[in-house]
Amino acid sequence: MANVCLCKGVSEETIIKAIKEGAITFEAVGEKTGAGTGVCHGARCKQTIERLIEEHKQK
Ligand code: FES
């Protein structure tokens, strides 16, 4: 599966798992997986992470 966060090499699968475990903000996903905490600080991945949160968080 493609990496969502290129800086940290975090896959979409890893991010979806973190969301299902309760990380439902960009910051929480970052704490759990490292995604969004690389040198670009989410410039390349934040939008995708926020879309995944919307799609996968428990409603
Ligand atoms: S691509 Fe995610 S922090 Fe840079």
PDB file of N, CA, C and O in Angstrom, residues 3-48:
ATOM      1  N   ASN A   3       2.602   4.843   0.593  1.00  0.00           N
ATOM      2  CA  ASN A   3       2.852   5.668   1.765  1.00  0.00           C
ATOM      3  C   ASN A   3       2.108   6.989   1.643  1.00  0.00           C
ATOM      4  O   ASN A   3       2.142   7.641   0.606  1.00  0.00           O
ATOM      5  N   VAL A   4       1.448   7.357   2.714  1.00  0.00           N
ATOM      6  CA  VAL A   4       0.740   8.641   2.753  1.00  0.00           C
ATOM      7  C   VAL A   4       1.722   9.731   3.162  1.00  0.00           C
ATOM      8  O   VAL A   4       1.799  10.793   2.547  1.00  0.00           O
ATOM      9  N   CYS A   5       2.458   9.463   4.222  1.00  0.00           N
ATOM     10  CA  CYS A   5       3.456  10.426   4.696  1.00  0.00           C
ATOM     11  C   CYS A   5       4.818  10.019   4.132  1.00  0.00           C
ATOM     12  O   CYS A   5       5.404   9.020   4.534  1.00  0.00           O
ATOM     13  N   LEU A   6       5.275  10.807   3.169  1.00  0.00           N
ATOM     14  CA  LEU A   6       6.521  10.469   2.475  1.00  0.00           C
ATOM     15  C   LEU A   6       7.731  10.689   3.367  1.00  0.00           C
ATOM     16  O   LEU A   6       8.684   9.920   3.346  1.00  0.00           O
ATOM     17  N   CYS A   7       7.719  11.740   4.167  1.00  0.00           N
ATOM     18  CA  CYS A   7       8.867  12.036   5.036  1.00  0.00           C
ATOM     19  C   CYS A   7       9.154  10.885   5.993  1.00  0.00           C
ATOM     20  O   CYS A   7      10.296  10.509   6.208  1.00  0.00           O
ATOM     21  N   LYS A   8       8.097  10.354   6.589  1.00  0.00           N
ATOM     22  CA  LYS A   8       8.271   9.338   7.629  1.00  0.00           C
ATOM     23  C   LYS A   8       8.005   7.931   7.127  1.00  0.00           C
ATOM     24  O   LYS A   8       8.130   6.964   7.878  1.00  0.00           O
ATOM     25  N   GLY A   9       7.596   7.795   5.883  1.00  0.00           N
ATOM     26  CA  GLY A   9       7.331   6.476   5.332  1.00  0.00           C
ATOM     27  C   GLY A   9       6.209   5.749   6.044  1.00  0.00           C
ATOM     28  O   GLY A   9       6.329   4.575   6.393  1.00  0.00           O
ATOM     29  N   VAL A  10       5.097   6.451   6.263  1.00  0.00           N
ATOM     30  CA  VAL A  10       3.965   5.839   6.960  1.00  0.00           C
ATOM     31  C   VAL A  10       2.882   5.487   5.949  1.00  0.00           C
ATOM     32  O   VAL A  10       2.454   6.333   5.160  1.00  0.00           O
ATOM     33  N   SER A  11       2.445   4.232   5.987  1.00  0.00           N
ATOM     34  CA  SER A  11       1.477   3.748   4.999  1.00  0.00           C
ATOM     35  C   SER A  11       0.055   4.142   5.363  1.00  0.00           C
ATOM     36  O   SER A  11      -0.266   4.432   6.526  1.00  0.00           O
ATOM     37  N   GLU A  12      -0.790   4.105   4.336  1.00  0.00           N
ATOM     38  CA  GLU A  12      -2.216   4.363   4.539  1.00  0.00           C
ATOM     39  C   GLU A  12      -2.804   3.367   5.546  1.00  0.00           C
ATOM     40  O   GLU A  12      -3.580   3.738   6.423  1.00  0.00           O
ATOM     41  N   GLU A  13      -2.376   2.123   5.421  1.00  0.00           N
ATOM     42  CA  GLU A  13      -2.851   1.070   6.324  1.00  0.00           C
ATOM     43  C   GLU A  13      -2.558   1.401   7.799  1.00  0.00           C
ATOM     44  O   GLU A  13      -3.409   1.252   8.675  1.00  0.00           O
ATOM     45  N   THR A  14      -1.343   1.867   8.063  1.00  0.00           N
ATOM     46  CA  THR A  14      -0.948   2.220   9.437  1.00  0.00           C
ATOM     47  C   THR A  14      -1.788   3.374   9.965  1.00  0.00           C
ATOM     48  O   THR A  14      -2.226   3.367  11.129  1.00  0.00           O
ATOM     49  N   ILE A  15      -2.047   4.351   9.097  1.00  0.00           N
ATOM     50  CA  ILE A  15      -2.818   5.523   9.527  1.00  0.00           C
ATOM     51  C   ILE A  15      -4.275   5.137   9.804  1.00  0.00           C
ATOM     52  O   ILE A  15      -4.851   5.543  10.816  1.00  0.00           O
ATOM     53  N   ILE A  16      -4.853   4.309   8.936  1.00  0.00           N
ATOM     54  CA  ILE A  16      -6.238   3.878   9.149  1.00  0.00           C
ATOM     55  C   ILE A  16      -6.366   3.103  10.465  1.00  0.00           C
ATOM     56  O   ILE A  16      -7.306   3.296  11.232  1.00  0.00           O
ATOM     57  N   LYS A  17      -5.384   2.260  10.757  1.00  0.00           N
ATOM     58  CA  LYS A  17      -5.402   1.499  12.013  1.00  0.00           C
ATOM     59  C   LYS A  17      -5.395   2.458  13.221  1.00  0.00           C
ATOM     60  O   LYS A  17      -6.157   2.295  14.167  1.00  0.00           O
ATOM     61  N   ALA A  18      -4.540   3.480  13.154  1.00  0.00           N
ATOM     62  CA  ALA A  18      -4.461   4.453  14.254  1.00  0.00           C
ATOM     63  C   ALA A  18      -5.784   5.194  14.423  1.00  0.00           C
ATOM     64  O   ALA A  18      -6.240   5.435  15.550  1.00  0.00           O
ATOM     65  N   ILE A  19      -6.422   5.548  13.312  1.00  0.00           N
ATOM     66  CA  ILE A  19      -7.718   6.245  13.379  1.00  0.00           C
ATOM     67  C   ILE A  19      -8.744   5.348  14.058  1.00  0.00           C
ATOM     68  O   ILE A  19      -9.488   5.783  14.941  1.00  0.00           O
ATOM     69  N   LYS A  20      -8.752   4.070  13.686  1.00  0.00           N
ATOM     70  CA  LYS A  20      -9.718   3.133  14.287  1.00  0.00           C
ATOM     71  C   LYS A  20      -9.438   2.920  15.768  1.00  0.00           C
ATOM     72  O   LYS A  20     -10.329   2.564  16.535  1.00  0.00           O
ATOM     73  N   GLU A  21      -8.197   3.162  16.175  1.00  0.00           N
ATOM     74  CA  GLU A  21      -7.855   3.043  17.597  1.00  0.00           C
ATOM     75  C   GLU A  21      -8.089   4.353  18.348  1.00  0.00           C
ATOM     76  O   GLU A  21      -7.704   4.488  19.506  1.00  0.00           O
ATOM     77  N   GLY A  22      -8.649   5.336  17.657  1.00  0.00           N
ATOM     78  CA  GLY A  22      -9.077   6.548  18.365  1.00  0.00           C
ATOM     79  C   GLY A  22      -8.309   7.820  18.055  1.00  0.00           C
ATOM     80  O   GLY A  22      -8.597   8.864  18.631  1.00  0.00           O
ATOM     81  N   ALA A  23      -7.324   7.755  17.166  1.00  0.00           N
ATOM     82  CA  ALA A  23      -6.593   8.964  16.791  1.00  0.00           C
ATOM     83  C   ALA A  23      -7.386   9.691  15.711  1.00  0.00           C
ATOM     84  O   ALA A  23      -7.287   9.369  14.540  1.00  0.00           O
ATOM     85  N   ILE A  24      -8.218  10.653  16.122  1.00  0.00           N
ATOM     86  CA  ILE A  24      -9.125  11.275  15.150  1.00  0.00           C
ATOM     87  C   ILE A  24      -8.813  12.750  14.912  1.00  0.00           C
ATOM     88  O   ILE A  24      -9.663  13.499  14.441  1.00  0.00           O
ATOM     89  N   THR A  25      -7.596  13.158  15.229  1.00  0.00           N
ATOM     90  CA  THR A  25      -7.130  14.475  14.778  1.00  0.00           C
ATOM     91  C   THR A  25      -5.784  14.263  14.086  1.00  0.00           C
ATOM     92  O   THR A  25      -5.110  13.243  14.318  1.00  0.00           O
ATOM     93  N   PHE A  26      -5.397  15.232  13.266  1.00  0.00           N
ATOM     94  CA  PHE A  26      -4.099  15.172  12.591  1.00  0.00           C
ATOM     95  C   PHE A  26      -2.976  15.007  13.627  1.00  0.00           C
ATOM     96  O   PHE A  26      -2.056  14.207  13.451  1.00  0.00           O
ATOM     97  N   GLU A  27      -3.071  15.749  14.734  1.00  0.00           N
ATOM     98  CA  GLU A  27      -2.048  15.686  15.779  1.00  0.00           C
ATOM     99  C   GLU A  27      -1.992  14.306  16.433  1.00  0.00           C
ATOM    100  O   GLU A  27      -0.903  13.778  16.705  1.00  0.00           O
ATOM    101  N   ALA A  28      -3.166  13.736  16.704  1.00  0.00           N
ATOM    102  CA  ALA A  28      -3.202  12.422  17.358  1.00  0.00           C
ATOM    103  C   ALA A  28      -2.624  11.331  16.451  1.00  0.00           C
ATOM    104  O   ALA A  28      -1.902  10.447  16.913  1.00  0.00           O
ATOM    105  N   VAL A  29      -2.927  11.422  15.156  1.00  0.00           N
ATOM    106  CA  VAL A  29      -2.353  10.462  14.211  1.00  0.00           C
ATOM    107  C   VAL A  29      -0.831  10.601  14.218  1.00  0.00           C
ATOM    108  O   VAL A  29      -0.094   9.614  14.194  1.00  0.00           O
ATOM    109  N   GLY A  30      -0.357  11.832  14.294  1.00  0.00           N
ATOM    110  CA  GLY A  30       1.086  12.079  14.331  1.00  0.00           C
ATOM    111  C   GLY A  30       1.743  11.482  15.564  1.00  0.00           C
ATOM    112  O   GLY A  30       2.822  10.889  15.483  1.00  0.00           O
ATOM    113  N   GLU A  31       1.085  11.624  16.708  1.00  0.00           N
ATOM    114  CA  GLU A  31       1.643  11.063  17.948  1.00  0.00           C
ATOM    115  C   GLU A  31       1.728   9.546  17.868  1.00  0.00           C
ATOM    116  O   GLU A  31       2.685   8.939  18.326  1.00  0.00           O
ATOM    117  N   LYS A  32       0.720   8.940  17.286  1.00  0.00           N
ATOM    118  CA  LYS A  32       0.649   7.481  17.242  1.00  0.00           C
ATOM    119  C   LYS A  32       1.555   6.859  16.184  1.00  0.00           C
ATOM    120  O   LYS A  32       2.116   5.798  16.390  1.00  0.00           O
ATOM    121  N   THR A  33       1.656   7.529  15.019  1.00  0.00           N
ATOM    122  CA  THR A  33       2.326   6.893  13.881  1.00  0.00           C
ATOM    123  C   THR A  33       3.566   7.629  13.397  1.00  0.00           C
ATOM    124  O   THR A  33       4.340   7.076  12.619  1.00  0.00           O
ATOM    125  N   GLY A  34       3.724   8.899  13.787  1.00  0.00           N
ATOM    126  CA  GLY A  34       4.820   9.705  13.253  1.00  0.00           C
ATOM    127  C   GLY A  34       4.435  10.445  11.980  1.00  0.00           C
ATOM    128  O   GLY A  34       5.139  11.363  11.557  1.00  0.00           O
ATOM    129  N   ALA A  35       3.304  10.061  11.365  1.00  0.00           N
ATOM    130  CA  ALA A  35       2.881  10.725  10.129  1.00  0.00           C
ATOM    131  C   ALA A  35       2.622  12.207  10.392  1.00  0.00           C
ATOM    132  O   ALA A  35       2.005  12.575  11.384  1.00  0.00           O
ATOM    133  N   GLY A  36       3.112  13.051   9.498  1.00  0.00           N
ATOM    134  CA  GLY A  36       2.903  14.494   9.653  1.00  0.00           C
ATOM    135  C   GLY A  36       3.960  15.181  10.497  1.00  0.00           C
ATOM    136  O   GLY A  36       3.911  16.397  10.687  1.00  0.00           O
ATOM    137  N   THR A  37       4.914  14.405  11.017  1.00  0.00           N
ATOM    138  CA  THR A  37       5.932  15.001  11.891  1.00  0.00           C
ATOM    139  C   THR A  37       7.293  15.048  11.205  1.00  0.00           C
ATOM    140  O   THR A  37       8.307  15.277  11.856  1.00  0.00           O
ATOM    141  N   GLY A  38       7.326  14.841   9.892  1.00  0.00           N
ATOM    142  CA  GLY A  38       8.592  14.880   9.168  1.00  0.00           C
ATOM    143  C   GLY A  38       9.021  16.290   8.833  1.00  0.00           C
ATOM    144  O   GLY A  38       8.425  17.256   9.313  1.00  0.00           O
ATOM    145  N   VAL A  39      10.049  16.391   8.000  1.00  0.00           N
ATOM    146  CA  VAL A  39      10.625  17.715   7.724  1.00  0.00           C
ATOM    147  C   VAL A  39       9.653  18.665   7.037  1.00  0.00           C
ATOM    148  O   VAL A  39       9.794  19.876   7.157  1.00  0.00           O
ATOM    149  N   CYS A  40       8.649  18.151   6.325  1.00  0.00           N
ATOM    150  CA  CYS A  40       7.704  19.076   5.677  1.00  0.00           C
ATOM    151  C   CYS A  40       6.528  19.427   6.590  1.00  0.00           C
ATOM    152  O   CYS A  40       5.667  20.211   6.230  1.00  0.00           O
ATOM    153  N   HIS A  41       6.487  18.849   7.775  1.00  0.00           N
ATOM    154  CA  HIS A  41       5.446  19.142   8.772  1.00  0.00           C
ATOM    155  C   HIS A  41       4.040  18.993   8.216  1.00  0.00           C
ATOM    156  O   HIS A  41       3.150  19.788   8.522  1.00  0.00           O
ATOM    157  N   GLY A  42       3.866  18.006   7.385  1.00  0.00           N
ATOM    158  CA  GLY A  42       2.527  17.713   6.888  1.00  0.00           C
ATOM    159  C   GLY A  42       2.141  18.448   5.610  1.00  0.00           C
ATOM    160  O   GLY A  42       1.021  18.287   5.130  1.00  0.00           O
ATOM    161  N   ALA A  43       3.050  19.236   5.055  1.00  0.00           N
ATOM    162  CA  ALA A  43       2.706  19.963   3.821  1.00  0.00           C
ATOM    163  C   ALA A  43       2.268  19.008   2.721  1.00  0.00           C
ATOM    164  O   ALA A  43       1.396  19.311   1.923  1.00  0.00           O
ATOM    165  N   ARG A  44       2.870  17.815   2.679  1.00  0.00           N
ATOM    166  CA  ARG A  44       2.543  16.869   1.612  1.00  0.00           C
ATOM    167  C   ARG A  44       1.530  15.815   2.042  1.00  0.00           C
ATOM    168  O   ARG A  44       1.008  15.094   1.203  1.00  0.00           O
ATOM    169  N   CYS A  45       1.258  15.680   3.325  1.00  0.00           N
ATOM    170  CA  CYS A  45       0.401  14.570   3.757  1.00  0.00           C
ATOM    171  C   CYS A  45      -0.800  14.974   4.599  1.00  0.00           C
ATOM    172  O   CYS A  45      -1.708  14.173   4.783  1.00  0.00           O
ATOM    173  N   LYS A  46      -0.824  16.212   5.101  1.00  0.00           N
ATOM    174  CA  LYS A  46      -1.885  16.574   6.039  1.00  0.00           C
ATOM    175  C   LYS A  46      -3.273  16.422   5.418  1.00  0.00           C
ATOM    176  O   LYS A  46      -4.192  15.893   6.043  1.00  0.00           O
ATOM    177  N   GLN A  47      -3.418  16.887   4.186  1.00  0.00           N
ATOM    178  CA  GLN A  47      -4.721  16.822   3.524  1.00  0.00           C
ATOM    179  C   GLN A  47      -5.221  15.381   3.411  1.00  0.00           C
ATOM    180  O   GLN A  47      -6.388  15.092   3.656  1.00  0.00           O
ATOM    181  N   THR A  48      -4.325  14.490   3.046  1.00  0.00           N
ATOM    182  CA  THR A  48      -4.708  13.079   2.911  1.00  0.00           C
ATOM    183  C   THR A  48      -5.053  12.484   4.265  1.00  0.00           C
ATOM    184  O   THR A  48      -6.036  11.745   4.403  1.00  0.00           O
TER     185      THR A  48
END
